[in-house]
Coordinates of C-alpha atoms in Angstrom, one line a residue:
M17 CA 203.7 -70.4 200.4
H18 CA 203.5 -72.8 197.5
I19 CA 206.5 -71.2 195.8
S20 CA 208.6 -71.4 199.0
A21 CA 207.6 -75.0 199.3
F22 CA 209.0 -75.7 195.8
G23 CA 212.1 -73.8 196.7
A24 CA 212.6 -75.8 199.9
A25 CA 211.9 -79.0 198.0
L26 CA 214.6 -78.2 195.4
R27 CA 217.0 -77.6 198.2
T28 CA 216.3 -81.0 199.8
P29 CA 218.5 -83.6 198.0
D30 CA 216.0 -86.6 198.0
L31 CA 213.0 -84.4 197.1
R32 CA 215.0 -82.7 194.4
K33 CA 215.8 -86.2 192.9
K34 CA 212.0 -87.1 193.0
I35 CA 211.0 -83.8 191.3
L36 CA 213.7 -84.2 188.6
F37 CA 212.8 -87.9 188.1
T38 CA 209.1 -86.8 187.6
L39 CA 210.1 -84.1 185.2
G40 CA 212.3 -86.5 183.2
L41 CA 209.4 -89.0 182.8
L42 CA 207.0 -86.2 181.8
A43 CA 209.5 -85.1 179.1
L44 CA 209.6 -88.6 177.7
Y45 CA 205.8 -88.7 177.8
R46 CA 205.6 -85.5 175.8
L47 CA 208.2 -86.9 173.3
G48 CA 206.2 -90.0 172.8
A49 CA 203.1 -87.9 172.2
V50 CA 204.6 -86.4 169.1
L51 CA 206.4 -89.4 167.7
P52 CA 204.2 -90.8 164.9
T53 CA 203.3 -94.5 164.8
P54 CA 205.2 -96.4 162.0
G55 CA 203.0 -96.5 158.9
V56 CA 201.4 -93.1 159.4
D57 CA 201.8 -90.2 156.8
Y58 CA 202.7 -87.5 159.3
A59 CA 202.4 -84.6 156.8
A60 CA 198.8 -85.8 155.8
I61 CA 197.9 -86.0 159.5
Q62 CA 199.0 -82.4 160.1
R63 CA 197.0 -81.1 157.1
C64 CA 193.9 -82.9 158.4
I65 CA 194.4 -81.5 161.9
D66 CA 194.5 -78.0 160.4
V67 CA 191.1 -78.7 158.8
V68 CA 189.2 -80.1 161.8
Q69 CA 191.0 -78.4 164.6
D70 CA 189.3 -79.4 167.9
N71 CA 185.8 -79.9 166.6
S72 CA 186.4 -83.6 166.2
V73 CA 184.3 -86.2 168.0
Y74 CA 187.6 -87.2 169.6
A75 CA 188.1 -83.8 171.3
L76 CA 188.0 -85.2 174.9
I77 CA 190.3 -88.1 174.5
N78 CA 192.6 -85.9 172.4
L79 CA 192.6 -83.5 175.3
F80 CA 193.6 -86.2 177.8
S81 CA 196.3 -87.5 175.4
G82 CA 197.8 -84.0 175.0
G83 CA 196.9 -83.8 171.4
A84 CA 198.6 -87.2 170.7
L85 CA 195.5 -89.0 169.5
L86 CA 194.7 -87.1 166.3
Q87 CA 198.4 -87.3 165.4
L88 CA 198.3 -91.1 165.8
S89 CA 201.5 -91.1 167.8
I90 CA 202.9 -94.0 169.8
F91 CA 201.2 -92.6 172.9
A92 CA 198.0 -91.8 171.0
L93 CA 195.7 -93.5 173.4
G94 CA 197.3 -91.8 176.4
I95 CA 196.0 -92.6 179.8
M96 CA 192.3 -93.1 178.7
P97 CA 192.4 -96.9 178.6
Y98 CA 193.7 -97.0 182.2
I99 CA 191.0 -94.5 183.3
T100 CA 188.3 -96.6 181.7
A101 CA 189.7 -99.8 183.2
S102 CA 189.7 -98.1 186.6
I103 CA 186.1 -97.2 186.2
I104 CA 185.2 -100.7 185.3
L105 CA 187.1 -102.3 188.2
Q106 CA 185.6 -99.8 190.7
L107 CA 182.1 -100.5 189.5
L108 CA 182.7 -104.2 189.6
T109 CA 184.0 -103.9 193.1
V110 CA 180.5 -103.1 194.3
V111 CA 178.8 -106.1 192.6
I112 CA 181.5 -108.8 192.7
P113 CA 182.1 -110.1 196.3
R114 CA 185.6 -111.4 195.4
L115 CA 186.8 -107.9 194.4
E116 CA 185.2 -106.4 197.5
V117 CA 187.1 -108.9 199.7
L118 CA 190.4 -108.0 197.8
K119 CA 189.7 -104.3 198.4
K120 CA 189.4 -104.8 202.1
D121 CA 192.5 -107.1 202.2
G122 CA 194.9 -104.3 202.6
Q123 CA 198.0 -103.8 200.4
S124 CA 198.1 -107.3 199.0
G125 CA 194.4 -107.1 197.9
Q126 CA 195.0 -103.7 196.4
A127 CA 198.0 -105.0 194.5
K128 CA 195.8 -107.8 193.0
I129 CA 193.1 -105.2 191.9
T130 CA 195.9 -103.1 190.3
Q131 CA 197.1 -106.2 188.4
Y132 CA 193.5 -106.8 187.1
T133 CA 193.3 -103.1 186.1
R134 CA 196.5 -103.5 184.0
Y135 CA 195.1 -106.5 182.2
V136 CA 191.9 -104.7 181.4
T137 CA 193.9 -101.6 180.3
I138 CA 195.8 -103.7 177.7
G139 CA 192.6 -105.3 176.4
L140 CA 190.9 -101.9 176.1
A141 CA 194.1 -100.5 174.4
I142 CA 193.9 -103.2 171.8
L143 CA 190.2 -102.6 171.1
Q144 CA 190.6 -98.8 171.0
S145 CA 193.7 -98.8 168.8
T146 CA 192.0 -101.3 166.4
A147 CA 188.9 -99.1 166.2
I148 CA 190.8 -95.9 165.6
L149 CA 193.0 -97.4 162.9
S150 CA 190.1 -99.0 161.2
L151 CA 188.7 -95.4 160.8
A152 CA 192.1 -93.9 159.9
R153 CA 192.6 -96.3 157.0
T154 CA 189.5 -94.8 155.2
P155 CA 190.0 -91.2 154.0
G156 CA 187.5 -88.9 155.6
A157 CA 186.4 -91.3 158.3
L158 CA 188.7 -90.2 161.2
F159 CA 188.9 -86.6 160.1
S160 CA 185.5 -85.5 158.7
G161 CA 186.0 -83.2 155.7
C162 CA 189.6 -84.2 155.2
N163 CA 190.1 -86.9 152.4
E164 CA 193.9 -87.3 152.8
T165 CA 195.3 -90.8 152.8
I166 CA 196.6 -91.1 156.4
I167 CA 197.9 -94.7 156.2
P168 CA 199.4 -95.2 152.7
N169 CA 199.9 -99.0 153.2
D170 CA 196.9 -100.5 155.0
S171 CA 197.9 -104.1 154.7
V172 CA 197.1 -106.4 157.6
W173 CA 200.7 -106.7 158.7
V174 CA 201.2 -102.9 158.8
L175 CA 198.0 -102.4 160.7
L176 CA 199.0 -105.2 163.1
V177 CA 202.3 -103.5 163.8
M178 CA 200.5 -100.2 164.4
V179 CA 198.1 -101.8 166.9
I180 CA 201.0 -103.4 168.8
V181 CA 203.0 -100.1 168.9
M182 CA 200.0 -98.1 170.2
T183 CA 199.1 -100.8 172.7
A184 CA 202.7 -100.9 173.9
G185 CA 202.6 -97.1 174.1
T186 CA 199.6 -97.3 176.5
A187 CA 201.5 -99.9 178.6
V188 CA 204.5 -97.5 178.8
V189 CA 202.3 -94.6 179.8
M190 CA 200.7 -96.7 182.5
W191 CA 204.2 -97.7 183.7
F192 CA 205.3 -94.0 183.7
G193 CA 202.3 -93.2 185.9
E194 CA 203.1 -96.0 188.4
L195 CA 206.8 -94.9 188.5
I196 CA 205.8 -91.3 189.3
T197 CA 203.5 -92.5 192.1
E198 CA 206.2 -94.8 193.6
R199 CA 209.4 -92.8 193.0
G200 CA 208.3 -89.3 192.0
V201 CA 206.0 -86.6 193.2
G202 CA 202.2 -86.7 193.1
N203 CA 199.8 -89.3 191.8
G204 CA 201.3 -90.5 188.6
M205 CA 198.1 -90.9 186.5
S206 CA 196.8 -87.5 187.6
V207 CA 200.1 -85.8 186.9
L208 CA 200.1 -87.3 183.4
I209 CA 196.6 -86.0 182.7
F210 CA 197.6 -82.6 184.1
T211 CA 200.6 -82.6 181.7
A212 CA 198.6 -83.6 178.7
I213 CA 196.0 -80.8 179.4
I214 CA 198.5 -78.0 180.0
A215 CA 200.3 -79.0 176.8
T216 CA 197.3 -78.1 174.7
I217 CA 196.2 -74.9 176.5
P218 CA 198.9 -72.5 175.0
A219 CA 197.7 -73.4 171.5
Q220 CA 194.1 -72.9 172.6
F221 CA 194.9 -69.5 174.0
A222 CA 196.9 -68.6 170.9
S223 CA 194.0 -69.6 168.7
I224 CA 191.6 -67.4 170.8
L225 CA 194.0 -64.4 170.6
G226 CA 194.5 -64.8 166.8
S227 CA 190.8 -65.3 165.9
R228 CA 189.0 -63.3 168.5
G229 CA 191.3 -60.4 169.4
A230 CA 193.0 -59.1 172.5
F231 CA 189.8 -58.0 174.3
T232 CA 188.1 -61.4 174.1
F233 CA 191.4 -63.1 175.0
T234 CA 191.7 -60.9 178.2
I235 CA 188.1 -61.7 179.2
T236 CA 188.7 -65.4 178.7
L237 CA 191.7 -65.2 180.9
L238 CA 189.8 -63.4 183.6
V239 CA 187.0 -66.0 183.5
G240 CA 189.6 -68.8 183.8
L241 CA 191.3 -67.0 186.7
A242 CA 187.9 -66.6 188.5
V243 CA 187.1 -70.3 188.1
I244 CA 190.6 -71.2 189.4
A245 CA 190.2 -68.9 192.4
F246 CA 186.8 -70.4 193.2
V247 CA 188.1 -74.0 192.8
V248 CA 191.1 -73.3 195.1
F249 CA 188.7 -71.8 197.7
V250 CA 186.3 -74.8 197.8
E251 CA 189.1 -77.4 197.5
Q252 CA 190.6 -76.1 200.7
A253 CA 187.3 -76.1 202.6
Q254 CA 186.7 -79.0 205.1
R255 CA 184.6 -80.0 208.0
R256 CA 186.7 -81.0 211.0
V257 CA 184.9 -83.6 213.1
P258 CA 186.4 -83.5 216.7
V259 CA 187.7 -86.8 218.1
Q260 CA 188.7 -87.4 221.7
Y261 CA 190.8 -90.4 222.8
A262 CA 190.2 -91.7 226.4
K263 CA 193.1 -92.2 228.8
R264 CA 194.0 -95.9 229.3
M265 CA 196.7 -97.8 231.1
V266 CA 198.9 -100.2 229.1
G267 CA 201.4 -101.7 231.5
R268 CA 202.8 -98.9 233.5
R269 CA 202.2 -96.2 230.9
M270 CA 199.3 -94.0 230.3
Y271 CA 198.1 -93.6 226.7
G272 CA 195.4 -91.4 225.1
G273 CA 193.8 -88.3 226.5
T274 CA 194.5 -86.4 223.3
S275 CA 192.1 -84.5 221.0
T276 CA 192.3 -84.5 217.2
Y277 CA 189.8 -84.3 214.3
I278 CA 188.7 -86.1 211.1
P279 CA 189.1 -83.7 208.2
L280 CA 186.1 -84.2 205.8
K281 CA 186.6 -82.1 202.7
V282 CA 183.7 -80.5 201.0
N283 CA 184.9 -82.1 197.8
M284 CA 185.9 -85.6 199.0
A285 CA 186.0 -87.1 195.5
G286 CA 188.5 -84.7 194.0
V287 CA 188.5 -84.5 190.2
I288 CA 187.7 -88.2 189.7
P289 CA 183.9 -87.7 189.1
V290 CA 184.7 -85.2 186.3
I291 CA 187.1 -87.5 184.6
F292 CA 184.7 -90.5 184.9
A293 CA 181.7 -88.5 183.6
S294 CA 183.8 -87.0 180.7
S295 CA 185.0 -90.5 179.7
L296 CA 181.5 -92.0 179.7
L297 CA 180.1 -89.2 177.6
F298 CA 182.7 -89.7 175.0
L299 CA 181.4 -93.3 174.3
P300 CA 178.0 -92.5 172.5
T301 CA 179.6 -90.3 169.8
L302 CA 182.5 -92.8 169.4
F303 CA 179.9 -95.6 168.9
V304 CA 178.1 -93.5 166.2
Q305 CA 181.4 -92.7 164.5
L306 CA 182.5 -96.4 164.5
T307 CA 179.2 -97.8 163.2
G308 CA 178.7 -95.0 160.7
S309 CA 175.0 -95.2 161.3
Q310 CA 172.8 -92.5 159.7
A311 CA 169.7 -93.5 161.7
G312 CA 167.6 -90.8 163.5
W313 CA 169.0 -91.8 166.9
A314 CA 172.6 -91.6 165.6
Q315 CA 172.1 -88.2 164.2
W316 CA 170.4 -87.0 167.4
L317 CA 173.4 -88.3 169.4
Q318 CA 175.9 -86.7 167.1
Q319 CA 174.0 -83.4 167.2
N320 CA 173.6 -83.2 170.9
F321 CA 176.7 -85.0 172.2
G322 CA 179.2 -84.5 169.4
T323 CA 180.3 -81.0 170.2
G324 CA 180.5 -81.1 174.0
T325 CA 178.4 -77.9 174.3
G326 CA 174.8 -79.1 173.6
T327 CA 172.1 -78.7 176.2
W328 CA 171.5 -82.5 176.5
Y329 CA 175.2 -83.1 176.8
L330 CA 175.7 -80.5 179.6
L331 CA 172.6 -81.8 181.5
T332 CA 173.8 -85.4 181.3
Y333 CA 177.3 -84.3 182.2
F334 CA 176.0 -82.4 185.3
L335 CA 174.0 -85.4 186.5
L336 CA 176.8 -87.9 185.9
V337 CA 179.2 -85.7 187.9
I338 CA 176.8 -85.7 190.8
F339 CA 176.3 -89.5 190.6
F340 CA 180.0 -90.3 190.4
C341 CA 180.7 -87.9 193.3
Y342 CA 178.4 -89.8 195.6
F343 CA 179.5 -93.2 194.2
Y344 CA 183.2 -92.4 194.6
V345 CA 182.9 -91.0 198.1
S346 CA 180.8 -94.1 199.1
I347 CA 183.6 -96.5 198.0
T348 CA 186.6 -94.5 199.3
F349 CA 185.2 -93.5 202.8
N350 CA 183.4 -96.1 204.9
P351 CA 181.9 -94.5 208.1
T352 CA 181.5 -98.0 209.6
D353 CA 185.2 -98.8 209.3
V354 CA 186.2 -95.4 210.6
A355 CA 183.9 -95.8 213.6
D356 CA 185.2 -99.3 214.3
N357 CA 188.8 -98.1 214.2
M358 CA 188.0 -95.3 216.6
K359 CA 186.3 -97.6 219.0
K360 CA 189.3 -100.1 218.8
Y361 CA 191.7 -97.4 219.9
G362 CA 189.5 -95.7 222.4
G363 CA 188.4 -92.8 220.3
F364 CA 185.0 -91.1 220.3
I365 CA 183.2 -88.0 219.0
P366 CA 182.1 -85.8 221.9
G367 CA 178.4 -86.3 222.5
I368 CA 178.2 -89.4 220.2
R369 CA 178.3 -92.9 221.5
A370 CA 181.0 -95.2 220.0
G371 CA 180.1 -97.9 217.4
K372 CA 177.0 -97.6 215.2
P373 CA 175.9 -94.2 216.5
T374 CA 179.3 -92.8 215.4
A375 CA 179.0 -94.5 212.0
D376 CA 175.6 -93.0 211.5
Y377 CA 176.8 -89.5 212.5
L378 CA 179.7 -89.7 210.2
D379 CA 177.4 -90.9 207.4
Y380 CA 175.1 -88.0 208.1
V381 CA 177.9 -85.4 208.0
L382 CA 179.4 -86.9 204.9
T383 CA 176.0 -86.9 203.1
R384 CA 175.5 -83.3 204.0
L385 CA 179.0 -82.4 202.7
T386 CA 178.8 -84.4 199.5
A387 CA 175.6 -82.6 198.4
P388 CA 177.2 -79.1 198.0
G389 CA 180.4 -80.8 196.9
S390 CA 178.8 -82.6 194.1
L391 CA 176.8 -79.5 193.0
Y392 CA 180.0 -77.5 193.1
L393 CA 181.8 -80.0 190.8
G394 CA 178.9 -80.2 188.4
L395 CA 178.6 -76.4 188.2
I396 CA 182.4 -75.9 187.7
A397 CA 182.3 -78.5 184.9
V398 CA 179.3 -77.0 183.1
L399 CA 179.2 -73.2 183.8
P400 CA 182.5 -72.3 182.1
V401 CA 181.1 -73.9 178.9
F402 CA 178.3 -71.3 179.0
A403 CA 180.8 -68.5 179.9
F404 CA 183.2 -69.4 177.1
G405 CA 180.3 -70.0 174.7
G406 CA 179.0 -66.5 175.5
L407 CA 182.5 -65.1 174.6
G408 CA 182.4 -67.2 171.4
V409 CA 185.5 -69.2 172.3
A410 CA 183.9 -72.5 173.3
Q411 CA 185.2 -74.2 170.2
D412 CA 188.7 -72.9 170.8
F413 CA 188.8 -73.6 174.5
I414 CA 186.9 -76.9 174.5
F415 CA 186.1 -78.6 177.8
G416 CA 187.4 -75.5 179.6
G417 CA 185.7 -76.3 182.9
T418 CA 186.9 -79.9 182.9
S419 CA 190.5 -78.7 182.0
L420 CA 190.6 -76.0 184.7
L421 CA 189.2 -78.3 187.4
I422 CA 191.6 -81.1 186.7
M423 CA 194.6 -78.7 186.5
V424 CA 193.8 -77.0 189.8
G425 CA 192.9 -80.2 191.6
V426 CA 196.0 -82.1 190.6
G427 CA 198.2 -79.0 191.2
L428 CA 196.9 -78.6 194.7
D429 CA 197.3 -82.3 195.5
T430 CA 200.9 -82.3 194.2
V431 CA 201.8 -79.2 196.2
K432 CA 200.3 -80.7 199.4
Q433 CA 202.3 -83.9 198.9
I434 CA 205.5 -81.9 198.6
Q435 CA 204.6 -79.9 201.7
S436 CA 203.8 -83.0 203.7
Q437 CA 207.1 -84.6 202.7
L438 CA 209.0 -81.4 203.7
Q439 CA 207.2 -81.4 207.1
Q440 CA 208.1 -85.1 207.6
R441 CA 211.8 -84.4 206.9
N442 CA 211.7 -81.4 209.3
Y443 CA 210.4 -83.7 212.0
E444 CA 213.0 -86.3 211.3
G445 CA 215.7 -83.7 211.4
F446 CA 214.4 -82.4 214.8
L447 CA 214.2 -85.9 216.3
G448 CA 217.6 -86.8 214.9

């Protein structure tokens, strides 16, 4: 069905243009991910990467940047500053009334919040690029165990140019994401993360095959396929709340009298909680790395949160995913607003009074759905780490659960968008 949808999309001229436009931007994104920033010794970078592989403290952000971070390319920061800025703005929306008003102000308010997100993104990009380059200028600081000189000329002007280039690269990546959303296929930021992740997976599988042998490689593939099948099954699951619209006369015409439903997915939050939780858990080890502290608490953080496979890391990760799942669902689906809109247009849930009782019922159903949905997200994010760890490939296939969940979630959303646009064009052709 999905393959036929892609085939039909490629046969539709305007959809084909959108798909080719998206693929063109993704190609430019991957090109920028391998172009080194001016002032970087590319050969030294490659030698250091061979030494540390994916055991670096930057494994997560390097994953989301498609391997660009450790190469200090022009797109080294990838989409992470934008993700962090989005987290900050969404958290502030809850506590700052002005932002809450903008959020409820429709398209114009959302445009204003998007503008604020861009400003915060640029600020974070400047801070992150400065921090990373301050480590890179000292041999052995960015790549533990590799004493190569990565930046031969570490004068102030050279470092300033590098910060400007990496910050501009982040702005271009953000622009690519917005262009894909507006003129391409799928959610731009999610598609960029998807592309960055799948770009690193072939090398990870090749590493597993070379170091562990064909049997372990086959078992790893089977575990990955089992996780993908389970994710697809749960992502498609939804609770359909029936809605009936009463008949009413408007002028001489009769409206209403139809039945429909509100589709409430088991996983209403998608992959956002996993991305948010992963991003936050990256900060403690980054802080330790930047400060260079050798205190007891710093060593404890490095030991338990530095590898991404420690017990404390996984427990915190699991709890954060559950928290962000409830948080994100609460800010994206407002039962009171839905109930008010239903009442405004004469809709009601059979057996439930309109107004506040409807809002309470929707809130009850949503809470019951979010509980298994959040547990599912947490388990999918954590359990593959144990499975891959048991196979001895956790260091080669780092953040396996996170990678698979994001890949499948974004892939399903993109395919659904293509199918919905195809259906829309079929209806337009029928009506025409």
